[in-house]
mmCIF file of C-alpha atoms in Angstrom:
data_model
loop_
_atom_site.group_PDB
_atom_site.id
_atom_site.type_symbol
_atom_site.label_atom_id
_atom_site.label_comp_id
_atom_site.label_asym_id
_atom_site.label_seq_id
_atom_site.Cartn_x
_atom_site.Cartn_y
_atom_site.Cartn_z
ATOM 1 C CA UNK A 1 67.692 -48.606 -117.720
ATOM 2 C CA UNK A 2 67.242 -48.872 -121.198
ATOM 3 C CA UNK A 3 63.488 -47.917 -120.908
ATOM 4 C CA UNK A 4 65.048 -44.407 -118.924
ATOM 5 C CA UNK A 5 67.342 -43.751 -121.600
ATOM 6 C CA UNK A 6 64.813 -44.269 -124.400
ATOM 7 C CA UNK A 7 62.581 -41.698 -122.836
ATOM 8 C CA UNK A 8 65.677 -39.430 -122.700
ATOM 9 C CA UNK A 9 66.076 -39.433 -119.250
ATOM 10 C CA UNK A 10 70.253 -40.433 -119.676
ATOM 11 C CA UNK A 11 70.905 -39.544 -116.016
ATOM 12 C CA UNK A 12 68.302 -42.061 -114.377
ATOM 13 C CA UNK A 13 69.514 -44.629 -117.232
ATOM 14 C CA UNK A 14 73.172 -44.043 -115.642
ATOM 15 C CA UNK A 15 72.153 -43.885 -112.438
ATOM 16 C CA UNK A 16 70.785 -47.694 -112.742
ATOM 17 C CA UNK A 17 73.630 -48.485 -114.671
ATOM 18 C CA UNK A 18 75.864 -47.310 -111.435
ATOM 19 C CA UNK A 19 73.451 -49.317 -109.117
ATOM 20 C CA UNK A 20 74.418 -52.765 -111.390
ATOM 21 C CA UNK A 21 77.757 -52.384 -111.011
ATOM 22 C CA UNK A 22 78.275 -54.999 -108.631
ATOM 23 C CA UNK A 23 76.462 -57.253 -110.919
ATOM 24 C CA UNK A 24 78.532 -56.561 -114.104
ATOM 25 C CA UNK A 25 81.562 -57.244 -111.463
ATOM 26 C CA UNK A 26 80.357 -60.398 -110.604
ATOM 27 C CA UNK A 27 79.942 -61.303 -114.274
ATOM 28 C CA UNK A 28 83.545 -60.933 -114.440
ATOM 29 C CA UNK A 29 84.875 -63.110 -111.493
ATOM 30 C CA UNK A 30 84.658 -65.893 -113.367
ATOM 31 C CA UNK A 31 83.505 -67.940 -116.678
ATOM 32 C CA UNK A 32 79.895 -68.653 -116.692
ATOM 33 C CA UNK A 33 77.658 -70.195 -115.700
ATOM 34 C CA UNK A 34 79.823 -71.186 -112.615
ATOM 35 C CA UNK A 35 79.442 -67.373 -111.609
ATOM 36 C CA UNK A 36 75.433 -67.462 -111.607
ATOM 37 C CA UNK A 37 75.095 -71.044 -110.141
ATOM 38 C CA UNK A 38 77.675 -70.080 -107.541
ATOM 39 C CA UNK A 39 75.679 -66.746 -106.806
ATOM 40 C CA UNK A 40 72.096 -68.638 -107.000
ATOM 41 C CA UNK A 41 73.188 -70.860 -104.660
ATOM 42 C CA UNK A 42 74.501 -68.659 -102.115
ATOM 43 C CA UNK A 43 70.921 -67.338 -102.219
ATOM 44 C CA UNK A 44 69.851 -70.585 -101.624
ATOM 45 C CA UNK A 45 68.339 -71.586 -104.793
ATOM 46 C CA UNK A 46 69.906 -75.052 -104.980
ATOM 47 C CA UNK A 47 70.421 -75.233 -109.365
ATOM 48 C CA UNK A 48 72.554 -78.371 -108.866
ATOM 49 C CA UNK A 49 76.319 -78.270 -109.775
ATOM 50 C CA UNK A 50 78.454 -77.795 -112.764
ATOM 51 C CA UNK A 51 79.651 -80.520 -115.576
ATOM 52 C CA UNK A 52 82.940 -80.943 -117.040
ATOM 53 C CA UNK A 53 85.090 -79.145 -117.697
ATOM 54 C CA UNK A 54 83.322 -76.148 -115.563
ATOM 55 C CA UNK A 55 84.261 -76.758 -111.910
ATOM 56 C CA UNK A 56 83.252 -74.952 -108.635
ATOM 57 C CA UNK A 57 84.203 -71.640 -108.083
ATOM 58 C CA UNK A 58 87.092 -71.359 -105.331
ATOM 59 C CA UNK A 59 87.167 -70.061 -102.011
ATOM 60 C CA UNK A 60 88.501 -66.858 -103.464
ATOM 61 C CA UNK A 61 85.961 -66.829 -106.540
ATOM 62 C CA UNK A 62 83.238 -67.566 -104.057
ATOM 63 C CA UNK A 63 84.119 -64.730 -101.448
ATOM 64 C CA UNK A 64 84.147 -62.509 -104.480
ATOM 65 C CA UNK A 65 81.035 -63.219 -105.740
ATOM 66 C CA UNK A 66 79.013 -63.273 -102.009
ATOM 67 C CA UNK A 67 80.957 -59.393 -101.947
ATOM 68 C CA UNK A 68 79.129 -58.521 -105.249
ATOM 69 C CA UNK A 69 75.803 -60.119 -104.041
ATOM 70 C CA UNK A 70 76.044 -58.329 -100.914
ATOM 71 C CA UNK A 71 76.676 -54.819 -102.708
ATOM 72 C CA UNK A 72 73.578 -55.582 -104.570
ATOM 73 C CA UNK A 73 71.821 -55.536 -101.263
ATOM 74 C CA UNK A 74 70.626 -58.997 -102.495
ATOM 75 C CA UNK A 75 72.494 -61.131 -99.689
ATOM 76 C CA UNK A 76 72.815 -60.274 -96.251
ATOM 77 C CA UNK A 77 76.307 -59.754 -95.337
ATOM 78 C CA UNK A 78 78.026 -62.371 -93.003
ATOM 79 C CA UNK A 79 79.889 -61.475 -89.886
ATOM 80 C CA UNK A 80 83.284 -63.030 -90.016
#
């Protein structure tokens, strides 16, 4: 993206920007790292848990994150 945009080509640097949206979203869910060990392990890269204070993402946090992941087209979407 920022490669695009350097070479002035501002409409494929947004267009990548658009395509990272779901990973900016997932960013946001909640505090890191608990985000990107939550997401890593849902891709099954096991990175070992969290210490305190950080705790586990919830169900809720988790079902949010696996929605970004799949948007990203790097998880295959479950069938519920």
């Amino acid at each position: 993206m920022v490669s695009r945009f350097a070479e002035g080509d501002t409409e494929g640097a947004r267009r990548i920007d658009g395509e990272l949206g779901p990973a900016y979203e997932l960013l946001r869910v909640v505090v890191n790292p608990i985000a990107i060990k939550t997401a890593l392990n849902l891709q099954g890269h096991e990175v070992g848990g969290l210490r305190l204070p950080l705790v586990a993402a919830t169900d809720g946090e988790t079902a949010q994150i696996r929605d970004c992941l799949e948007r990203l087209g790097v998880l295959q979407a479950t069938s519920v």
